[in-house]
Coordinates of C-alpha atoms in Angstrom, one line a residue:
X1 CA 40.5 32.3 43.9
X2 CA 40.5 36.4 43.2
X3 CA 37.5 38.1 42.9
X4 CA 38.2 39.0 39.7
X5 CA 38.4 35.1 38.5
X6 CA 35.1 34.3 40.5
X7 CA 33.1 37.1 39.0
X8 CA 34.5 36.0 35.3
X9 CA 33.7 31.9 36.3
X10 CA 30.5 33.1 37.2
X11 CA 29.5 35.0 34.4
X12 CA 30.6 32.4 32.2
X13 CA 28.1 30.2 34.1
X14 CA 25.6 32.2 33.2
X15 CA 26.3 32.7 29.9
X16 CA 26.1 28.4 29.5
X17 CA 22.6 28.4 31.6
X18 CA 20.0 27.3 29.5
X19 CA 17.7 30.3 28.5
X20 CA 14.7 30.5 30.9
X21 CA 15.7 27.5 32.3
X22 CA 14.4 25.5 29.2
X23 CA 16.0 22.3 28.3
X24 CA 18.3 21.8 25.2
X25 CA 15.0 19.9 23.8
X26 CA 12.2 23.0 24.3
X27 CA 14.8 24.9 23.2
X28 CA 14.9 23.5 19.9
X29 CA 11.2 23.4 19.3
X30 CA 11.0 27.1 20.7
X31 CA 13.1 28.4 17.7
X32 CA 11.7 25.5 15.5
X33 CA 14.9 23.5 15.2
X34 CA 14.5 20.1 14.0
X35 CA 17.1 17.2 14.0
X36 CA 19.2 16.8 10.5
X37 CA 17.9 13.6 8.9
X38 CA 15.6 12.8 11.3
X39 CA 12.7 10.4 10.0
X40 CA 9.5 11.9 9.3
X41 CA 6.2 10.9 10.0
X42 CA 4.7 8.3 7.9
X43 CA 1.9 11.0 6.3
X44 CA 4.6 13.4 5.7
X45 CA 7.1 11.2 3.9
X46 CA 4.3 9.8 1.4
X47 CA 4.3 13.7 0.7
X48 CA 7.5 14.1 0.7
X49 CA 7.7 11.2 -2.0
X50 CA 4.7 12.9 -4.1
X51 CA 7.1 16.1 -4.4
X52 CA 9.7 14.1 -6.1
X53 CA 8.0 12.1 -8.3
X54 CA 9.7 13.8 -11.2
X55 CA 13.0 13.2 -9.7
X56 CA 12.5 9.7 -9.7
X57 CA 10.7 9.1 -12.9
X58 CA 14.0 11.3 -14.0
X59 CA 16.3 9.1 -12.1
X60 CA 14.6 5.9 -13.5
X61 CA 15.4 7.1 -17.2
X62 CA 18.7 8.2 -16.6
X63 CA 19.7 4.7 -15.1
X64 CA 17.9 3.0 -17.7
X65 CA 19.9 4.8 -20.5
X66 CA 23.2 4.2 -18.8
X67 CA 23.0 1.0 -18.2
X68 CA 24.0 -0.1 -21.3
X69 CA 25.9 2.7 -22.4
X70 CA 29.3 0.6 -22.7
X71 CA 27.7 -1.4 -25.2
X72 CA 28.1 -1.3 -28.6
X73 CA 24.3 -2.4 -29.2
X74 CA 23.3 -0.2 -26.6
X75 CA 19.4 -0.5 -25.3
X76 CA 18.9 -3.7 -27.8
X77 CA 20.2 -5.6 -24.9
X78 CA 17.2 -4.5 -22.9
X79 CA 15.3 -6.7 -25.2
X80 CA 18.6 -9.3 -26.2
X81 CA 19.3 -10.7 -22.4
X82 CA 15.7 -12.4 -21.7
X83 CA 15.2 -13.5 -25.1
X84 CA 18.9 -15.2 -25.0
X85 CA 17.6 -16.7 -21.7
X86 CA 15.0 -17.6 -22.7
X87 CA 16.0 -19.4 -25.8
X88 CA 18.7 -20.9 -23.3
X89 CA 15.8 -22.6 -21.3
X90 CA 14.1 -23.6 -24.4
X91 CA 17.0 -25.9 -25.2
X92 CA 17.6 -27.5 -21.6
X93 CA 14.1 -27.5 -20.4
X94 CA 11.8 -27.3 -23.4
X95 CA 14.1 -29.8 -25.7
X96 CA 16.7 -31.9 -23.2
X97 CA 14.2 -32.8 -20.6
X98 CA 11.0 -32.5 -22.6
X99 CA 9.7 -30.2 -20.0
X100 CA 7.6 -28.9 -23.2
X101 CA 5.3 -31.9 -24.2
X102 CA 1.9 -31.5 -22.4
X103 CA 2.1 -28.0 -22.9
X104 CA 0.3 -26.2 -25.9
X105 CA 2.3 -23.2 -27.0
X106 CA 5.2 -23.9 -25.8
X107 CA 7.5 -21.3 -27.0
X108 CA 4.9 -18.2 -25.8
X109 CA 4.4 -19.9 -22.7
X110 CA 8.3 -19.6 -22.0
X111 CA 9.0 -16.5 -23.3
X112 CA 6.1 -14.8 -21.4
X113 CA 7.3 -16.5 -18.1
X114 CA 11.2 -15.6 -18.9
X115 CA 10.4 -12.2 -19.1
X116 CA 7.5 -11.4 -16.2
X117 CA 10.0 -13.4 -13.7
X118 CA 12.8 -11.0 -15.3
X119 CA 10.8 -8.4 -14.0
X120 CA 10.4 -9.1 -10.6
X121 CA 14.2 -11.0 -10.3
X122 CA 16.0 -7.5 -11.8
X123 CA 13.6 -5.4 -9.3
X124 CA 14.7 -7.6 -6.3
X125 CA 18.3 -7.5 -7.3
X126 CA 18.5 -3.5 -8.1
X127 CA 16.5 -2.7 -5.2
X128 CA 19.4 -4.7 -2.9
X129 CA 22.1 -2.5 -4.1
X130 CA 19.9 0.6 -4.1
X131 CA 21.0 2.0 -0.8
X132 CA 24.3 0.3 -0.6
X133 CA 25.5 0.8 -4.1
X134 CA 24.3 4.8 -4.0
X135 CA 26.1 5.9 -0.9
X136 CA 27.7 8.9 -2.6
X137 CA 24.4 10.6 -3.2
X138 CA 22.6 9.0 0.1
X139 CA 25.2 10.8 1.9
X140 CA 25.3 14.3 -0.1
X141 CA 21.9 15.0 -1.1
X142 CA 18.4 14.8 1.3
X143 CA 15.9 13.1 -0.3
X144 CA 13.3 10.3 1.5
X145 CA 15.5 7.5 0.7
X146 CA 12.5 5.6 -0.8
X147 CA 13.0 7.4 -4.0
X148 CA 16.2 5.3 -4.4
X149 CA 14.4 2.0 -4.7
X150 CA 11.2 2.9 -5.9
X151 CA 13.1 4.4 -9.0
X152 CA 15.0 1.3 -9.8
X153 CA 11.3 -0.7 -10.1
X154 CA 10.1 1.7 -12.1
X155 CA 13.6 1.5 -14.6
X156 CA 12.7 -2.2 -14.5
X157 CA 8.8 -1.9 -15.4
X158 CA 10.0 0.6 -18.3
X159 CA 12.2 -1.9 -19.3
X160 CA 9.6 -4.6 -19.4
X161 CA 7.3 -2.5 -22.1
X162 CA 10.3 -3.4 -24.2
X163 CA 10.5 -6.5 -23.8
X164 CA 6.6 -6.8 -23.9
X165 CA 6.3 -5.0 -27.9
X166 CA 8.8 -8.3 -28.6
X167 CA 6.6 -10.5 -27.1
X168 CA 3.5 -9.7 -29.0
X169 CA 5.4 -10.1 -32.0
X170 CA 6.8 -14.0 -30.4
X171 CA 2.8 -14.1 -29.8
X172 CA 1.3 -13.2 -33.3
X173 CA 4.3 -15.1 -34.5
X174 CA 3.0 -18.3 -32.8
X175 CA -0.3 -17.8 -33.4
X176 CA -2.2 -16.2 -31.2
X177 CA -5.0 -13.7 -31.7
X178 CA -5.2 -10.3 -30.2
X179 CA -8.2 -10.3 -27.4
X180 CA -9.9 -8.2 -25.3
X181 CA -8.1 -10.3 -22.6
X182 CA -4.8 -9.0 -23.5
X183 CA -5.9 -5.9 -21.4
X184 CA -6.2 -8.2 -18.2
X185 CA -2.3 -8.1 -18.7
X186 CA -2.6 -4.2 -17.6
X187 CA -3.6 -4.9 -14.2
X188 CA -1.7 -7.8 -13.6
X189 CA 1.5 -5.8 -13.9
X190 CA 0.2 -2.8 -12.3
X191 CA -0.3 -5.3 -8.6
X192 CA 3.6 -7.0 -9.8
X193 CA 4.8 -3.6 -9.9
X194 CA 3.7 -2.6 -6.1
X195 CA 4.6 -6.4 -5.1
X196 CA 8.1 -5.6 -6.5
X197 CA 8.5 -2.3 -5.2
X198 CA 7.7 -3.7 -1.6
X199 CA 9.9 -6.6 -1.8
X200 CA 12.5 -4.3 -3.0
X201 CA 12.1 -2.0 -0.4
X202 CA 12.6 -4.6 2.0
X203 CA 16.1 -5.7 -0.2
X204 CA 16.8 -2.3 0.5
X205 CA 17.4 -2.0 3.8
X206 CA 18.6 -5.4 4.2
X207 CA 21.3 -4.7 1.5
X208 CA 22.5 -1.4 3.2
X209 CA 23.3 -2.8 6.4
X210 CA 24.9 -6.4 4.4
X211 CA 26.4 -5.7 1.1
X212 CA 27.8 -9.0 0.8
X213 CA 23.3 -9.8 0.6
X214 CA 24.1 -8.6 -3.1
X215 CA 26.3 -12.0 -3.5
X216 CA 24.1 -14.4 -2.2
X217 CA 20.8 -13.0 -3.7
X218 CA 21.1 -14.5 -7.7
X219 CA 21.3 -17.7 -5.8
X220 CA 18.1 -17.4 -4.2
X221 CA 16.2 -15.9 -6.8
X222 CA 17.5 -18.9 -9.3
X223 CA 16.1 -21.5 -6.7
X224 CA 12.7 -19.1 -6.8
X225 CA 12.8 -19.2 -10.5
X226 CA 13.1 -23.1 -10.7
X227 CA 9.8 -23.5 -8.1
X228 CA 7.6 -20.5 -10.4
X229 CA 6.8 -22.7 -13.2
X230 CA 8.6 -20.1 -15.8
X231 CA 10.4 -22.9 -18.0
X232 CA 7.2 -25.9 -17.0
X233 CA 3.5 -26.0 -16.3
X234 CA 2.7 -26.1 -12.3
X235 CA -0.6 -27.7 -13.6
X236 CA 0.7 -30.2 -15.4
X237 CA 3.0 -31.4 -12.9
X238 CA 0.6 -31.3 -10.1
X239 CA -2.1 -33.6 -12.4
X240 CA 0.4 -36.1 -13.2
X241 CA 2.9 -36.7 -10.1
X242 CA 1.9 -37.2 -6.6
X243 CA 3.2 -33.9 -4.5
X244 CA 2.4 -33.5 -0.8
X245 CA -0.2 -31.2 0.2
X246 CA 1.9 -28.3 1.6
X247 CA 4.1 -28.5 -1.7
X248 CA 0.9 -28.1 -3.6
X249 CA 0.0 -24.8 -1.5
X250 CA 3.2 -23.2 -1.7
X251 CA 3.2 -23.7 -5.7
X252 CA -0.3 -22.1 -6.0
X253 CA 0.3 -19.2 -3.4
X254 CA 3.5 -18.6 -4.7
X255 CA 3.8 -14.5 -5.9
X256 CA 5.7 -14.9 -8.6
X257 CA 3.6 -17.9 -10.0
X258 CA 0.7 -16.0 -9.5
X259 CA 1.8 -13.0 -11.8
X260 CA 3.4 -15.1 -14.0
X261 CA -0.1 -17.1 -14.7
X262 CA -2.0 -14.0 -14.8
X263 CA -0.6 -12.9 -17.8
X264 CA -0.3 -16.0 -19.6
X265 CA -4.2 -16.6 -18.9
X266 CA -4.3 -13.1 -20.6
X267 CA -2.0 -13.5 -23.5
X268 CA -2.3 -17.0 -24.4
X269 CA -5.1 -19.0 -26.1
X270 CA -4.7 -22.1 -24.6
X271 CA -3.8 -21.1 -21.3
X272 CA -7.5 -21.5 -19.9
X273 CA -8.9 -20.4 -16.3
X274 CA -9.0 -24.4 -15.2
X275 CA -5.2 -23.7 -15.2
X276 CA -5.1 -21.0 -12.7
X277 CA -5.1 -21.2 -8.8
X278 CA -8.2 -20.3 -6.9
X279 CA -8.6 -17.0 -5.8
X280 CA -6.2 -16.3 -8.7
X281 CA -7.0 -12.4 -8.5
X282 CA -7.7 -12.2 -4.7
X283 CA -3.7 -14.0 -4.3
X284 CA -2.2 -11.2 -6.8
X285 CA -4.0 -8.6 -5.0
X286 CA -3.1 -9.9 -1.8
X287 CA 0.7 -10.0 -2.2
X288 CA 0.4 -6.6 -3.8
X289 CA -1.1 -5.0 -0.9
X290 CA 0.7 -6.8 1.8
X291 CA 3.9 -6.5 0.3
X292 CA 3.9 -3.1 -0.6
X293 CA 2.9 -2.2 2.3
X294 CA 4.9 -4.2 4.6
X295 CA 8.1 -2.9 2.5
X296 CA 7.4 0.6 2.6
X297 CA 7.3 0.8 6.4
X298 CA 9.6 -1.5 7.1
X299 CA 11.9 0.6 4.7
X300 CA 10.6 3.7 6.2
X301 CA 11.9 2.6 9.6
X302 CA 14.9 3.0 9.3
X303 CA 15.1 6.0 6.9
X304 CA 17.4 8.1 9.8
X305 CA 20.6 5.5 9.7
X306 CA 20.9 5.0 5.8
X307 CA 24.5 6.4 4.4
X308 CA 25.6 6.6 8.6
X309 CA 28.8 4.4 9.8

């Protein structure tokens, strides 16, 4: 080799050295380079989340008005599908196999389970496709992914205050009288929005990494329906037919159930506390906590590898 190649090979060598003999790594933090995309810490992405609360109240709206765009009756289907549904039960269930007699109030008691399972079933669904089915702005925009499904929930609680103004008209309609217990319907919703949020969190992440989850879901949330007492009383049946212990415990404990009783206790007369499970508050609360939590970190995991491969 000439001298003249040697001294360029060498200077070239030291040109690549790292500077001070610091790794690529305490490089980075020296200059206070951080990884694109990289997953924050659990603290700072709550904050992060905090900042854009407008954006996803904003978001929420935006997806809400579109939905229905197409449509030539526009947002009355917001209010249209789960009374359809729910007169669609009324006919099998409540008429064709008499799942009505025993029950006071029939037609409140179905229309008020129609549309608090509505709630959680369109959260779980929209929260599935959240990641997967928003690619284009995962993978040009960064935001804490979280937004994504959080916003959906929200679209679907804004949706249910639609669908709630009907059903105090079904209510006063039917009979019932306005109570100070109609208020206990507040919180109720408040602990089904969280459990929602979590369970859709969980969807999520599940749904970005298996699209195909999307397909199969409606299936399982039918079968979920069928065992939440929406279309028949869980009390009822329980009284008058034998049912094996762990059936019994899986009806009472069962989330959607649970919500679904709360606000009936509230909204409906004859819908008494003898009908409720034990614990009736401690359950909803429970779920709430430990599903909103649970779905946020797990969620939060993986925040790095959404919109990647």
């Amino acid at each position: 080799m000439s001298e003249t190649r040697h001294d360029s090979a060498v200077a070239m060598n030291a040109q690549r050295a790292p500077e001070g003999g610091l790794t690529p790594v305490q490089l980075a933090q020296k200059y206070g380079l951080t990884q694109s995309g990289a997953r924050p810490s659990l603290p700072a992405y709550v904050r992060q989340l905090w900042q854009r609360r407008h954006f996803i109240s904003a978001f929420s709206s935006a997806k809400l008005t579109a939905q229905y765009s197409q449509a030539k009756l526009g947002q009355v289907w917001q209010v249209a599908t789960p009374l359809l549904n729910a007169l669609v039960y009324y006919l099998i269930f409540g008429l064709l196999l008499g799942t009505s007699r025993g029950v006071p109030d029939f037609v409140p008691f179905l229309v008020t389970g129609v549309f608090i399972f509505t709630f959680t079933q369109s959260s779980v669904l929209a929260g599935t496709r959240a990641i997967s089915g928003n690619l284009g702005l995962v993978r040009a925009l960064h935001f804490p992914r979280a937004c994504l499904p959080i916003s959906f929930c929200l679209m679907q609680l804004k949706q249910l205050l639609f669908s709630m103004g009907v059903l105090v008209v079904i209510l006063l309609a039917f009979g019932q009288t306005p109570y100070w217990s109609w208020l206990l319907a507040i919180p109720a919703l408040c602990l089904q929005f969280v459990f929602n949020t979590g369970l859709a969190m969980i969807m999520a992440r599940l749904g970005s990494k298996t699209p195909d989850l999307a397909q199969l879901m409606p299936f399982i949330l039918r079968t979920w329906m069928y065992a939440s007492g929406v279309m028949y009383s869980i009390d009822h049946i329980m009284k008058s037919k034998h049912i094996p212990g762990f059936v019994h415990f899986l009806l009472e404990v069962n989330p959607a159930a649970v919500y679904i009783d709360l606000v009936r206790f509230a909204l409906i007369d004859s819908f008494t506390y003898k009908q409720l499970p034990t614990h009736v508050w401690a359950l909803a609360l429970g779920w709430a906590v430990v599903m909103g939590l649970v779905g946020f970190v797990y969620f939060w995991k993986a925040e790095e590898r959404y919109g990647r491969g």
